[in-house]
Short mmCIF file of C-alpha atoms and ligand atoms in Angstrom, two decimals:
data_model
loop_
_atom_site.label_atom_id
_atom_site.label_comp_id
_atom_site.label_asym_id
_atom_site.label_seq_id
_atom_site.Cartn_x
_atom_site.Cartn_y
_atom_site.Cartn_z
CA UNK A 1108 -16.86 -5.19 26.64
CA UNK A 1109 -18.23 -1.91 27.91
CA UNK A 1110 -21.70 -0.61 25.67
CA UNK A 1111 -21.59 2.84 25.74
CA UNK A 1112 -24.94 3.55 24.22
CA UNK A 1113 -23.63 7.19 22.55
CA UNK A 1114 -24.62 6.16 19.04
CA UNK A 1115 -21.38 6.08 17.84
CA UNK A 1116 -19.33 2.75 16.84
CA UNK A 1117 -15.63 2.65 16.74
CA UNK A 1118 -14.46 -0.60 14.90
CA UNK A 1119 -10.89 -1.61 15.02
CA UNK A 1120 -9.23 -2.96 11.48
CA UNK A 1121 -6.18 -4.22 12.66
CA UNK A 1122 -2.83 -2.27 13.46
CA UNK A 1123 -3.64 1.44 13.94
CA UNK A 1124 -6.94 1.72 11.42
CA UNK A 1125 -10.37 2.58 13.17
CA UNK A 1126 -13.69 2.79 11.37
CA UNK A 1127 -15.84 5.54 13.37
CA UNK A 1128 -19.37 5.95 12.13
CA UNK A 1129 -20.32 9.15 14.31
CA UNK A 1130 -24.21 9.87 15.94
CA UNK A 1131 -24.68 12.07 12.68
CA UNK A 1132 -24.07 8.75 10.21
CA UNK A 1133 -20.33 10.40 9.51
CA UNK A 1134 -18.09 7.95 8.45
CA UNK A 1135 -14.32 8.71 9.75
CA UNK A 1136 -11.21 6.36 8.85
CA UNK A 1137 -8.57 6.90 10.57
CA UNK A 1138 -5.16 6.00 9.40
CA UNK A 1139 -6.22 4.44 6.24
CA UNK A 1140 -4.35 0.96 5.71
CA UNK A 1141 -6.28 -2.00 4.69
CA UNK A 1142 -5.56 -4.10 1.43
CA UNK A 1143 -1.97 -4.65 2.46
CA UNK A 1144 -3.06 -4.86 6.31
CA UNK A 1145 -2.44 -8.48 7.13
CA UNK A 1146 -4.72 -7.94 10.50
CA UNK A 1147 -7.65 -6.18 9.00
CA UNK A 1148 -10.57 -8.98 8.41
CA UNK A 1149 -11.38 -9.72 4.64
CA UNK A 1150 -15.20 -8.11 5.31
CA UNK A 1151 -13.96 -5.04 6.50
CA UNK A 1152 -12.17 -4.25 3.27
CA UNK A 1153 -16.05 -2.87 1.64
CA UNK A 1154 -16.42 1.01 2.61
CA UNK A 1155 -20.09 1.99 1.38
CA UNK A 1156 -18.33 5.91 1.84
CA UNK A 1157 -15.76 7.41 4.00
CA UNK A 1158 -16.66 10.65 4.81
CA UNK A 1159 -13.15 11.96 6.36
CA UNK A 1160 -10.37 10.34 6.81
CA UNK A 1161 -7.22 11.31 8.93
CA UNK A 1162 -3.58 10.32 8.56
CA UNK A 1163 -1.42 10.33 11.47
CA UNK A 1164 2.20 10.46 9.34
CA UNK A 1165 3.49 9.33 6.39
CA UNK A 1166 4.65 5.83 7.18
CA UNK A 1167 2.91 3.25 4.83
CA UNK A 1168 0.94 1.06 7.59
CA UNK A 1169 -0.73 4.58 8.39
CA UNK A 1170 -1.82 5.88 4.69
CA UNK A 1171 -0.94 3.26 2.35
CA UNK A 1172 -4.91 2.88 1.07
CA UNK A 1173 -5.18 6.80 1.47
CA UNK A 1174 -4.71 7.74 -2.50
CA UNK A 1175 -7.14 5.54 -3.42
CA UNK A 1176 -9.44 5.26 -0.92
CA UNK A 1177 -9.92 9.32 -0.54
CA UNK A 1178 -10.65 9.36 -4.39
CA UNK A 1179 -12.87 7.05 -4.72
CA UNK A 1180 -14.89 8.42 -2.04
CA UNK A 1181 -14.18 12.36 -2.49
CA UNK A 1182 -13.32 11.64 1.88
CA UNK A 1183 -12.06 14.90 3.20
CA UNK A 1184 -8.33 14.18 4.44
CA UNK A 1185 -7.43 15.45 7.49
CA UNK A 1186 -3.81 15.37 8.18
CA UNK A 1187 -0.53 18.32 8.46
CA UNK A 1188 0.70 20.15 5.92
CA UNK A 1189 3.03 18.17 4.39
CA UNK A 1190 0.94 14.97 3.47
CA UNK A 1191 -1.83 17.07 2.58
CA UNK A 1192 1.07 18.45 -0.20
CA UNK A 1193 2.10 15.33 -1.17
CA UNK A 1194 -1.67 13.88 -2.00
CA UNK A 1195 -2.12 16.98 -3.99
CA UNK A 1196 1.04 15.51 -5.86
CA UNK A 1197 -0.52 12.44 -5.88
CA UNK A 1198 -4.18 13.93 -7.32
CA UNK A 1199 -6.07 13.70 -4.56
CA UNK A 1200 -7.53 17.25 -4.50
CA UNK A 1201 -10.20 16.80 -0.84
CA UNK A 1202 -7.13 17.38 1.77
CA UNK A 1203 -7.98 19.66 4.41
CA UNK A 1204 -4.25 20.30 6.30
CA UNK A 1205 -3.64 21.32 9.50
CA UNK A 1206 -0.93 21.32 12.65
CA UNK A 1207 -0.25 20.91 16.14
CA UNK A 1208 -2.73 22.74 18.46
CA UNK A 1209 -5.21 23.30 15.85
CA UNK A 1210 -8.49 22.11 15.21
CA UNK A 1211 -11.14 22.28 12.42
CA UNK A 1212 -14.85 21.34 11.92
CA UNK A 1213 -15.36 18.87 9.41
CA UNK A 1214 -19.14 18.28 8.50
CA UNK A 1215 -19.97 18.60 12.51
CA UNK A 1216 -16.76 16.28 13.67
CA UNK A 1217 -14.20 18.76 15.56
CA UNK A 1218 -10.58 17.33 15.13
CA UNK A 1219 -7.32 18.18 17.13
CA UNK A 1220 -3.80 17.55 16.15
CA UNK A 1221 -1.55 17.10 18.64
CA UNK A 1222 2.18 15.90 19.26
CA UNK A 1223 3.51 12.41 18.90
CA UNK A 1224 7.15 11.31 19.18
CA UNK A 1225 8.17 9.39 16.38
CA UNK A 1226 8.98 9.66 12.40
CA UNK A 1227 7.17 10.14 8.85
CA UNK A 1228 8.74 10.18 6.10
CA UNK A 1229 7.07 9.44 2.98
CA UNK A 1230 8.92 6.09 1.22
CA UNK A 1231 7.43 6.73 -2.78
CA UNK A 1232 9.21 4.49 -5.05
CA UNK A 1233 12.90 5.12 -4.60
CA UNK A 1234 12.54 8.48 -3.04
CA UNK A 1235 11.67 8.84 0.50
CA UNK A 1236 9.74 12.73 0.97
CA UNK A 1237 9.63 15.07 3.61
CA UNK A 1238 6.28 14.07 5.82
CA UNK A 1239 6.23 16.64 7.92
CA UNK A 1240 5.81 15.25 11.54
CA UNK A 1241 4.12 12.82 13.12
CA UNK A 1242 1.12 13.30 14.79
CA UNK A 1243 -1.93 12.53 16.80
CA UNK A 1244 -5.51 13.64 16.84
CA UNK A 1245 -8.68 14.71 19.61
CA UNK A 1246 -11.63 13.80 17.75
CA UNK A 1247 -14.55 15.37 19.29
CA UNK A 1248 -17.33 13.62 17.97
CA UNK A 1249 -21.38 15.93 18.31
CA UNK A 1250 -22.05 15.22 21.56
CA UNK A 1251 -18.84 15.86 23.07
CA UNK A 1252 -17.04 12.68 23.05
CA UNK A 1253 -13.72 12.81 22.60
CA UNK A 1254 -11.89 10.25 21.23
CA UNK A 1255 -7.82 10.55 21.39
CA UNK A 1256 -6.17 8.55 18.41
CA UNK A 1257 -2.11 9.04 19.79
CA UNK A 1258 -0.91 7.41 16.19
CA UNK A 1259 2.59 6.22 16.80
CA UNK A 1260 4.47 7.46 19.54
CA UNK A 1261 6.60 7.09 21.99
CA UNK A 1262 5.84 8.16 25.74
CA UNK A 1263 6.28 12.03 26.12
CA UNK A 1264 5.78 14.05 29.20
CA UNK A 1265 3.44 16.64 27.19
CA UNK A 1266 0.64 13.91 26.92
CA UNK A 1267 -0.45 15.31 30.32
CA UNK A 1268 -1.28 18.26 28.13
CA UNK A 1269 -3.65 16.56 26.30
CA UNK A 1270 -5.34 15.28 28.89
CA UNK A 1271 -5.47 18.45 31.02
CA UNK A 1272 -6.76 20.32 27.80
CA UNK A 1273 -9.43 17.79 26.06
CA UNK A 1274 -9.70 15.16 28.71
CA UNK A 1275 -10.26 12.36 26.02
CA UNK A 1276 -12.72 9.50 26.94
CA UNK A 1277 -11.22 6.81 24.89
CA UNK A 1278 -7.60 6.65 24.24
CA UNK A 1279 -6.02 4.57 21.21
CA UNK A 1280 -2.70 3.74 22.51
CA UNK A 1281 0.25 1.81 20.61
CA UNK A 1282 1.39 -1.27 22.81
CA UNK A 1283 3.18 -3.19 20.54
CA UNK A 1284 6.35 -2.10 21.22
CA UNK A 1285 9.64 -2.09 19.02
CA UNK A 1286 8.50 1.16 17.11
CA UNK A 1287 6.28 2.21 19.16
CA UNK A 1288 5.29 2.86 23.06
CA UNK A 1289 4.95 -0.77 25.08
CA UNK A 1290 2.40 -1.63 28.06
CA UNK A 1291 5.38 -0.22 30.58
CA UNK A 1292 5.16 3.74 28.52
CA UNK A 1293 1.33 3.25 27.76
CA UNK A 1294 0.33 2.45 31.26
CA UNK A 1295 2.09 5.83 31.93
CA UNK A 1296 0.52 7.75 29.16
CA UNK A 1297 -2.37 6.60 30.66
CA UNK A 1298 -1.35 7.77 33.76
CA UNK A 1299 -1.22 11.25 32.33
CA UNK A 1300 -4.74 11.12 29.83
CA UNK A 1301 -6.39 9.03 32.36
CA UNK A 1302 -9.22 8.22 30.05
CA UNK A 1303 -11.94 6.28 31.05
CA UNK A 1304 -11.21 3.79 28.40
CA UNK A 1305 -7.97 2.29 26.73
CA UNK A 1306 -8.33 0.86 22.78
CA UNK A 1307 -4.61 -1.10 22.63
CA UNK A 1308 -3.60 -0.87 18.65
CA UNK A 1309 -0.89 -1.12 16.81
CA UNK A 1310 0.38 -4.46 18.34
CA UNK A 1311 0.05 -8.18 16.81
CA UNK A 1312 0.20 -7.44 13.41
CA UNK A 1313 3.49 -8.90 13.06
CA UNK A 1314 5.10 -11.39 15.35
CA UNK A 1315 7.54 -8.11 16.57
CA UNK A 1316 4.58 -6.23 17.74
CA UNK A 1317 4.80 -8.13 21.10
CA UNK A 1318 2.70 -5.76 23.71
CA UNK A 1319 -0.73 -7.37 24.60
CA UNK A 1320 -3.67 -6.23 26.38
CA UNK A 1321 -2.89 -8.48 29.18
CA UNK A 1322 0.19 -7.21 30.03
CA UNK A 1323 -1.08 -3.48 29.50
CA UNK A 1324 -3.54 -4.42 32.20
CA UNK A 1325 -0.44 -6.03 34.56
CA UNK A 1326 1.06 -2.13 34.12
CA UNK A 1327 -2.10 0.05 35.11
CA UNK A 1328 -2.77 -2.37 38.04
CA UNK A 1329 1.47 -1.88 38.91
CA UNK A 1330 0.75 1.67 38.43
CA UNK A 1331 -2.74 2.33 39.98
CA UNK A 1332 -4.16 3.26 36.86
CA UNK A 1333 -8.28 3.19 36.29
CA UNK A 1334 -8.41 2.97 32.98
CA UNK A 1335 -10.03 0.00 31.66
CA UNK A 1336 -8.70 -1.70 28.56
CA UNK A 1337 -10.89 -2.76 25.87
CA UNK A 1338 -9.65 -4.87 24.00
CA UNK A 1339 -11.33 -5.10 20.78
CA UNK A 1340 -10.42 -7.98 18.34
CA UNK A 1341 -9.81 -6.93 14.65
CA UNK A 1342 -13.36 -6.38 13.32
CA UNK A 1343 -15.10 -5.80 16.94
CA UNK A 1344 -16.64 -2.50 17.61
CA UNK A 1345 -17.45 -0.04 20.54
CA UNK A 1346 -20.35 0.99 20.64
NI1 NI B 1974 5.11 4.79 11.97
MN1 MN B 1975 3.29 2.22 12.43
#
């Protein structure tokens, strides 16, 4: 596994949750799901505080610890519109909302939301509520690193966008397939973010998340793709 020496560590939780403790001792969580999170290792369930979190859309294996997790530690919760209205709802009164294209400071950490293909709806109780859409974000940590978290998504011809505009370092790609992009689409998002380094997530928390590293590898090398893929194991970090 690469060390990158930056003074930032990037720990994977399982599925699509990353703890990022920045150079400036911020603590980021992104996509917040942990007690139900059958991947996430027992000891990484303790959070001493969670400075910001973000929420890439509304589907419960994205924000299902976010209520009471962004209480508990007043995190500011970075996420569009429409979640940010329905943890208002829900009491949790530190959102800070944005959308697509934008970005906003939060204590020194710079985030951008950008597109991803998928769905969001909110399932509360019976009722299923409007999520608004799903998204992605550039983190750009403060010395410049920028780390691309694509949330769920499928393939989509505008990711060359997002590397043209923020040329990300690290990109946390979905591989698992089934609801999300495979190794065949995320060897050609990669194609389009090239970042230096691939994070594979949301893949082998369930027995129909099937995409591995491995075969994400197989697909750059098909492809003549640089990136290299680290694969981190639930608990590892970057660093
Ligand atoms: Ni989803
Ligand atoms: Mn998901």
């Amino acid at each position: 596994m690469p060390t990158l020496n930056r003074g930032f560590a990037l720990t994977w939780l399982g599925h699509s949750t990353f703890r990022l403790v920045t150079r400036g001792a911020k603590t980021v969580l992104m996509d917040p799901w942990v007690e139900g999170n059958p991947a996430c290792p027992q000891n990484q369930k303790h959070f001493d505080k969670i400075d910001i979190m973000t929420i890439s859309h509304g589907h419960d294996d994205h924000m299902g610890d976010a209520v009471t997790l962004a209480k508990k530690h007043r995190s500011t919760v970075v996420c569009i519109y429409e979640i940010h209205a329905w943890l208002q709802r829900k009491g949790v009164t530190t959102t800070s909302p944005m959308n697509k294209g934008g970005t906003q400071d939060v204590q020194g950490v710079r985030f951008t939301m950008t597109q991803a293909l998928h769905s969001g709806g909110i399932e509360d109780g019976s009722q299923v509520y409007y999520g608004g859409e799903p998204s992605g974000f550039v983190v750009t940590l403060e010395d410049g690193t920028r780390i691309y978290h694509a949330g769920d998504t499928a393939v989509f011809s505008d990711m060359a966008l997002i590397g043209e505009i923020y040329q990300p370092e690290i990109a946390l790609l979905p591989i698992g397939d089934l609801y999300t992009m495979s190794p065949r689409e995320a060897a050609v998002a990669a194609r389009m973010l090239k970042p230096k380094y691939i994070v594979p997530m949301h893949h082998g928390t369930f027995p129909a998340l099937t995409g591995t590293p491995d075969a994400l590898r197989e697909e750059l090398r098909k492809q003549g793709v640089a990136s290299e893929v680290v694969a981190l194991r639930p608990g590892e970090t970057l660093s």
